[in-house]
Short mmCIF file of C-alpha atoms in Angstrom, two decimals:
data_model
loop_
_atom_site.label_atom_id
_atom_site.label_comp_id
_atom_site.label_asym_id
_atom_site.label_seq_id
_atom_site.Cartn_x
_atom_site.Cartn_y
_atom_site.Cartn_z
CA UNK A 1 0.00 0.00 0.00
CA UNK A 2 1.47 3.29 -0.50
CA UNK A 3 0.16 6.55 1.43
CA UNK A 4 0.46 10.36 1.41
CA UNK A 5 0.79 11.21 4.87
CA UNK A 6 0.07 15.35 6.07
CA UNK A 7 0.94 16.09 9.59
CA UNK A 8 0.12 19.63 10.69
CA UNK A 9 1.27 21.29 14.26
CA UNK A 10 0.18 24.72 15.04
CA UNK A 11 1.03 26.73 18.22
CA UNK A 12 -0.78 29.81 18.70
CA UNK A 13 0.81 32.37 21.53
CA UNK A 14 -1.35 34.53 23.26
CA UNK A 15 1.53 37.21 23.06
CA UNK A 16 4.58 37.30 20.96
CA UNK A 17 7.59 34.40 21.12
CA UNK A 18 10.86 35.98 20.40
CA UNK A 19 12.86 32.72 19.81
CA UNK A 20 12.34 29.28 19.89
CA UNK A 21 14.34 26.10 19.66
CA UNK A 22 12.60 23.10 18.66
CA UNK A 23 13.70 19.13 18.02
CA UNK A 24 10.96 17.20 15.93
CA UNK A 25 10.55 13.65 14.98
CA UNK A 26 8.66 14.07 11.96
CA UNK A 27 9.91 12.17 8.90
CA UNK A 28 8.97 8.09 8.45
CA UNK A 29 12.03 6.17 8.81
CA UNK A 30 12.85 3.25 6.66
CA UNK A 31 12.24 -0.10 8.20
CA UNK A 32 11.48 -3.45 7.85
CA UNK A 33 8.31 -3.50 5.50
CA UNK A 34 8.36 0.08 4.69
CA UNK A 35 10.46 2.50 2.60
CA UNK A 36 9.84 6.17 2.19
CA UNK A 37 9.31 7.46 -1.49
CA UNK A 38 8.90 11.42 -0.34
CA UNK A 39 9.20 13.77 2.29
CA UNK A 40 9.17 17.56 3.08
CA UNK A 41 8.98 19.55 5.55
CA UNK A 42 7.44 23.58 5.62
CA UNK A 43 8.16 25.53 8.85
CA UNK A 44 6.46 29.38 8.71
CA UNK A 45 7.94 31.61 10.25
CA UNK A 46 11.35 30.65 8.27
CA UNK A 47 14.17 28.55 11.07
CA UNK A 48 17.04 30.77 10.84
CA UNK A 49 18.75 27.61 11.86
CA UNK A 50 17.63 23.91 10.62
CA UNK A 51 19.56 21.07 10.61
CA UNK A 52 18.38 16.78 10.44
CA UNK A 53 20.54 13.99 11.88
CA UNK A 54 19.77 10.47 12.66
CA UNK A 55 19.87 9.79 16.39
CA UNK A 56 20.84 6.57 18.65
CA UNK A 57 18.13 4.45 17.48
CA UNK A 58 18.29 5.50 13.99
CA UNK A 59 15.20 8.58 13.95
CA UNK A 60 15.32 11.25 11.80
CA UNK A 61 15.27 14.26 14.07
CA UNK A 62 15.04 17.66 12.60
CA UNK A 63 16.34 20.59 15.07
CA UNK A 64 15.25 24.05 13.96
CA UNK A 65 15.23 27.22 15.61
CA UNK A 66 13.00 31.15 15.00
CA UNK A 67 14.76 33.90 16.19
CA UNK A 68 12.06 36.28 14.71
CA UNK A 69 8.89 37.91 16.68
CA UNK A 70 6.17 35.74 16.31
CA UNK A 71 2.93 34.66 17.68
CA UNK A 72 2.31 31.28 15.68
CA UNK A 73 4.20 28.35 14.94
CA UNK A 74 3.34 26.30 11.79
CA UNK A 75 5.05 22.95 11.31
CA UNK A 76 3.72 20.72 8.37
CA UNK A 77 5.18 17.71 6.37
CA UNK A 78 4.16 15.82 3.63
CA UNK A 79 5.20 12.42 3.44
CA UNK A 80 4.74 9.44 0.69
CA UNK A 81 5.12 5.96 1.77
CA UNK A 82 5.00 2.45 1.18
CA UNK A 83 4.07 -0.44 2.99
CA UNK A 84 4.52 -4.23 2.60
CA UNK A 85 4.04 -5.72 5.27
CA UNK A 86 2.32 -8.91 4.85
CA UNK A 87 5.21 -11.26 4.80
CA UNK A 88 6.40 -10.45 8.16
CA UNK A 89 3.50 -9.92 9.35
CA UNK A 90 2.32 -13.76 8.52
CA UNK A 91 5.91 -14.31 10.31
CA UNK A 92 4.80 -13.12 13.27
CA UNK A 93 3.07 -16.12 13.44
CA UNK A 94 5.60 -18.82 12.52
CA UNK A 95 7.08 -21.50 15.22
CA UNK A 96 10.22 -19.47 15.06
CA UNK A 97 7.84 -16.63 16.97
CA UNK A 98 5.59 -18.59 18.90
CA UNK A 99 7.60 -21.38 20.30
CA UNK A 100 10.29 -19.38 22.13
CA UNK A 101 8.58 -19.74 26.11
CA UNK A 102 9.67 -16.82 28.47
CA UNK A 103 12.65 -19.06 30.52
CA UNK A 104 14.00 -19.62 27.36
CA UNK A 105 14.33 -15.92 26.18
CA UNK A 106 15.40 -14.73 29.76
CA UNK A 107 18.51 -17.11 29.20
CA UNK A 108 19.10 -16.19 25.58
CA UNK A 109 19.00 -12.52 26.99
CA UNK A 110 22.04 -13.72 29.13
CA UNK A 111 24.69 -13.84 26.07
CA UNK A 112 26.58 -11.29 24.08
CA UNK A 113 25.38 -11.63 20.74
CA UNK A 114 25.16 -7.77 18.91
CA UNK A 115 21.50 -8.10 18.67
CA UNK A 116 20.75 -9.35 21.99
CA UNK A 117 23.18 -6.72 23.27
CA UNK A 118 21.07 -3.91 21.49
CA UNK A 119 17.49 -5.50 22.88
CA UNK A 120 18.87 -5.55 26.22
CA UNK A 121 19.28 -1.58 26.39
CA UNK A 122 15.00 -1.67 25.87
CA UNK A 123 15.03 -3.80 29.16
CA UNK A 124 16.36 -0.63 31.38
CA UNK A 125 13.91 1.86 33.40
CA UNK A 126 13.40 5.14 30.77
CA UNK A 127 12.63 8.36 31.40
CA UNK A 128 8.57 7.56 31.92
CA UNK A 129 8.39 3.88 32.62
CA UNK A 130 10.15 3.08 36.16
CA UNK A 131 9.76 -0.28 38.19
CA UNK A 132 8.31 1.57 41.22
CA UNK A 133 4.48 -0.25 40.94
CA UNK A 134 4.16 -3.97 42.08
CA UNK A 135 0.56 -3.69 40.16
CA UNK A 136 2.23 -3.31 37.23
CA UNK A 137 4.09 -6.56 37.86
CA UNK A 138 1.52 -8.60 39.06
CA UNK A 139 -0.61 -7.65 36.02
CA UNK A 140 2.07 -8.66 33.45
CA UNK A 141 2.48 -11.79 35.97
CA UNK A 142 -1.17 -12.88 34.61
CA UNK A 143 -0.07 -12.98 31.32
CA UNK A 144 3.52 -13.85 30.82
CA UNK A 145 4.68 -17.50 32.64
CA UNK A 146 8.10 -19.09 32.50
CA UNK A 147 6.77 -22.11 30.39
CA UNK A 148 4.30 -20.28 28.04
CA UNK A 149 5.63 -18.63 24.61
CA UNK A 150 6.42 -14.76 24.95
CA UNK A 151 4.65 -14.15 21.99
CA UNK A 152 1.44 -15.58 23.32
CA UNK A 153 1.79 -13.70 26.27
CA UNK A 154 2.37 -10.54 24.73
CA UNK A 155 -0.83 -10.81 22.96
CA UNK A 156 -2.91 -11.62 25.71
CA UNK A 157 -1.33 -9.00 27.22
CA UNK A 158 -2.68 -6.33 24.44
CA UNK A 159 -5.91 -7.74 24.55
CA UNK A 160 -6.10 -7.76 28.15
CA UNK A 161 -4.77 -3.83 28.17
CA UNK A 162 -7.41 -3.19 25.36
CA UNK A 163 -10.55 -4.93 27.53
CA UNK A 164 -9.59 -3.47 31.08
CA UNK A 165 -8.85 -0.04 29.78
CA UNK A 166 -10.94 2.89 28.32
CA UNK A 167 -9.63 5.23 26.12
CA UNK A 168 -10.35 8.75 27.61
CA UNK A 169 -8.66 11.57 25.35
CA UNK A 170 -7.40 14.61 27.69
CA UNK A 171 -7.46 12.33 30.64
CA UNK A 172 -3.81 11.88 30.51
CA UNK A 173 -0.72 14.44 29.32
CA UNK A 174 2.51 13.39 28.39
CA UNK A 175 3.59 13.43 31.61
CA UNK A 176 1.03 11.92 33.58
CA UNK A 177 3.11 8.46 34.62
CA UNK A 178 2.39 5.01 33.90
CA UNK A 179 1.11 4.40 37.73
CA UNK A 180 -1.95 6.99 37.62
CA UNK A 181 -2.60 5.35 34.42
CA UNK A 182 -2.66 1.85 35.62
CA UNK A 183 -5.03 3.02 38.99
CA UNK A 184 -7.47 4.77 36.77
CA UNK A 185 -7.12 2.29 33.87
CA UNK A 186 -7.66 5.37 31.13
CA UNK A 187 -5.56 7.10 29.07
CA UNK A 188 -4.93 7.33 25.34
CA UNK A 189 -2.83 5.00 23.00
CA UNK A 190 0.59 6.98 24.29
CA UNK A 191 -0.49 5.38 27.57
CA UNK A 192 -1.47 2.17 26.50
CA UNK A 193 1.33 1.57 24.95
CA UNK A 194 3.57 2.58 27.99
CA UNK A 195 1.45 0.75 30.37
CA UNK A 196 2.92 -2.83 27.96
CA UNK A 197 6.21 -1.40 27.91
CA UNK A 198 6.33 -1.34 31.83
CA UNK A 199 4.89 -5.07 32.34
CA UNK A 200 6.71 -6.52 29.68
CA UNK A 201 9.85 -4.97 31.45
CA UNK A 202 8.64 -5.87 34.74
CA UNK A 203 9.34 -9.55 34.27
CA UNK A 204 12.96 -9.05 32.13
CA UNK A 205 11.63 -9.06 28.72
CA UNK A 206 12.88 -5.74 26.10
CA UNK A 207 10.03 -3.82 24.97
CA UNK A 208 10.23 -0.61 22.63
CA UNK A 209 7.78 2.31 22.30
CA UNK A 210 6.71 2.91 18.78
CA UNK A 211 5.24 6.19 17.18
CA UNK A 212 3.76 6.83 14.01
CA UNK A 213 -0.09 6.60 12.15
CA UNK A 214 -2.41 4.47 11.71
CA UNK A 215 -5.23 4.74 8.81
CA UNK A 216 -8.28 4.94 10.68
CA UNK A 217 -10.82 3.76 8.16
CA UNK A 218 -14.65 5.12 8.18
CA UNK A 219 -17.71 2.95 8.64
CA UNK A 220 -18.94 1.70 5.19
CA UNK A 221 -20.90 3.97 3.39
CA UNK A 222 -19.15 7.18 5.15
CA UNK A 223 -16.23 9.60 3.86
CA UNK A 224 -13.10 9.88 5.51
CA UNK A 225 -13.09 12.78 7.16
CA UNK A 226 -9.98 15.39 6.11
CA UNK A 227 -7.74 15.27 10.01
CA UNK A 228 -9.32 12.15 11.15
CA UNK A 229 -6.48 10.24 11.50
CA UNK A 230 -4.07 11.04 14.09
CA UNK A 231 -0.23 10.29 15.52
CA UNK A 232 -0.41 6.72 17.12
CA UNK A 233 1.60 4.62 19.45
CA UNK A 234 2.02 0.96 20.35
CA UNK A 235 4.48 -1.72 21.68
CA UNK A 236 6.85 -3.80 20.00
CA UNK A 237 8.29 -6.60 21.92
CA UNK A 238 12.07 -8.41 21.21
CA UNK A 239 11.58 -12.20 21.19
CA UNK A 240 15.15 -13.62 20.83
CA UNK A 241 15.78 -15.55 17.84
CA UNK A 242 13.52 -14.12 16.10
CA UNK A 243 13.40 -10.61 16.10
CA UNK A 244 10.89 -7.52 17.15
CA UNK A 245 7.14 -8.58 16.90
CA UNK A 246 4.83 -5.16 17.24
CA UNK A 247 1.44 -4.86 18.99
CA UNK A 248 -1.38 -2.38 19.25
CA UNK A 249 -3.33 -2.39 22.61
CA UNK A 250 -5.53 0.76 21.48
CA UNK A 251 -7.12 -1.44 18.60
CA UNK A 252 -6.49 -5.00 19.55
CA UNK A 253 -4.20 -5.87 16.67
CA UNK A 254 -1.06 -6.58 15.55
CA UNK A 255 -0.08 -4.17 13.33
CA UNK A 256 0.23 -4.26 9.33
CA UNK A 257 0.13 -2.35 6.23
CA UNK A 258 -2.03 0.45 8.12
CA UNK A 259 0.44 1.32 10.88
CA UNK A 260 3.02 3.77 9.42
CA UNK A 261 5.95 3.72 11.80
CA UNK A 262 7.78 7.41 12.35
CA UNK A 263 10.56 6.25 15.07
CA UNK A 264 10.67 4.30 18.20
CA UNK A 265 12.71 4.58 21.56
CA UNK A 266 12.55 3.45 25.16
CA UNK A 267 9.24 5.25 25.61
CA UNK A 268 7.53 8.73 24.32
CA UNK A 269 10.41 10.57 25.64
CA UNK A 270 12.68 9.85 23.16
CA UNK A 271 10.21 10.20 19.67
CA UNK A 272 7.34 13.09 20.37
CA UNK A 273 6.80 14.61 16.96
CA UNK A 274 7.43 17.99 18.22
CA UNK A 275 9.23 19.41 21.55
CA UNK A 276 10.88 22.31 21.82
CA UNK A 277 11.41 25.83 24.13
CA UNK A 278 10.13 29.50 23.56
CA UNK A 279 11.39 32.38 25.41
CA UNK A 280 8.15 34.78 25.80
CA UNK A 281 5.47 35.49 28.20
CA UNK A 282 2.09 34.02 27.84
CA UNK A 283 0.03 30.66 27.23
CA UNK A 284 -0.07 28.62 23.88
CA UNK A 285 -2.74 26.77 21.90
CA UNK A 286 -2.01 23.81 20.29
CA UNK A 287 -3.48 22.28 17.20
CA UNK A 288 -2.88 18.75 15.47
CA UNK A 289 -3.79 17.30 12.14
CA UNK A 290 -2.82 14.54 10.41
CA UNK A 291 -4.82 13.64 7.05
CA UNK A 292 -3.70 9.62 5.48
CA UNK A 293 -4.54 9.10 1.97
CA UNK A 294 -4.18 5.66 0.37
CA UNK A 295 -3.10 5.79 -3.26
CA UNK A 296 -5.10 3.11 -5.10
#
């Protein structure tokens, strides 16, 4: 499937900005099962300063900075994609996936292998997912089992997540942690997704945020509507010997050809589209919108 992807951020400042410095994780990156064809990026006012650089985990982060007056920001990018992700998807489900039980990954985990090694770094607390909750634990505990395949577990897990929680938008912020979340069991797909990163890590296992889209399709009969779609987040968790194997508690699914991955890290902290400072007095008004077209 290929898609034309239009993500637009507006800040409006209730009095004028007179610089700001700003990191975004905008642009698609390259993976497994998806390549990207196209890409710009419009920033009004004009950056006096713009530079892109791949980080640690191989994101495409654009730093920019406005050292004009201003009182709104506009960041917008147009992005082309493809996806093909059926084969590995259908691998997900292969005895290479399923059959590896969660003793025998914890003692894989042990060894020095250059993959392993690089998983192991997604086992670590993050900046918003600490082992401070023994809920947390015991929750994952219902799910994940020495004997039983991680795989399986990780996919009750997501449906379990999915059932137990409701998706509340504006319940949460971006800072609200992964505790109050788990108490109140609401919060948005961010949330979701960090509440499976924590369990997962809980009992040993690497798990990896993962940001990007998802096509949201409308009921039959109805139009998309332009903005409907929004940035996404789920989990993808490392089973050793075969490789990263993604989930989506906010839907129930395992993701395919509809989930278009931006970046991924140890949690939000390390891939929010857009993060920055202003110097200025005053509040701001933010404003997302993020249109997915499928090219037939």
């Amino acid at each position: 499937m290929v898609f034309n992807v239009t993500h637009t951020t507006t800040y409006k400042y209730n009095a004028p900005v007179n610089y700001c410095h700003n990191i975004a994780t905008l642009r698609p990156r390259k993976s497994e099962g998806q390549e990207l064809l196209d890409y710009k990026i419009n920033i009004s006012p004009k950056p006096a300063e713009i530079t892109e650089r791949i980080d640690f985990f191989g994101n495409y982060i654009t730093r920019f900075s406005i050292q004009t007056e201003h009182d709104t920001l506009k960041v917008t990018t147009k992005s082309k994609i493809i996806r093909h992700y059926g084969a590995i998807y259908d691998s997900f489900f292969s005895d290479a996936s399923r059959n590896i039980t969660m003793d025998e990954a914890l003692h894989a985990l042990r060894g020095n292998d250059p993959i392993v090694m690089d998983a192991k770094q997604f086992v670590l607390e993050s900046i918003f997912i600490r082992r401070t909750d023994k809920y947390i634990k015991e929750y994952a505990e219902l799910s994940f089992r020495g004997d039983r395949s991680v795989f399986d577990a990780a996919h009750e897990l997501m449906q379990r997540i999915y059932t137990d929680f409701d998706f509340v938008s504006g319940f949460t912020s971006i800072s609200t942690p992964v505790e109050e979340v788990m108490k109140e069991k609401k919060g948005v797909c961010q949330d979701f997704a960090q509440i499976a990163i924590a369990c997962i890590r809980s009992v040993g296992l690497p798990a990896r945020y993962v940001s990007g889209y998802i096509e949201t399709l409308p009921p039959p009969g109805k139009e998309k509507l332009i903005g409907a779609d929004a940035s996404h987040a789920w989990f993808s968790v490392f089973i050793p010997g075969f490789g990263w194997v993604d989930f989506d508690p906010t839907n129930n699914q395992i993701p395919k050809d509809q989930h278009i991955v931006v970046g991924w890290g140890r949690d939000y902290y390390d891939v929010p589209p857009l993060k920055g400072v202003v110097y200025g007095s005053g509040k701001s008004k933010l404003k997302v919108s993020v249109d997915i077209a499928r090219i037939d």
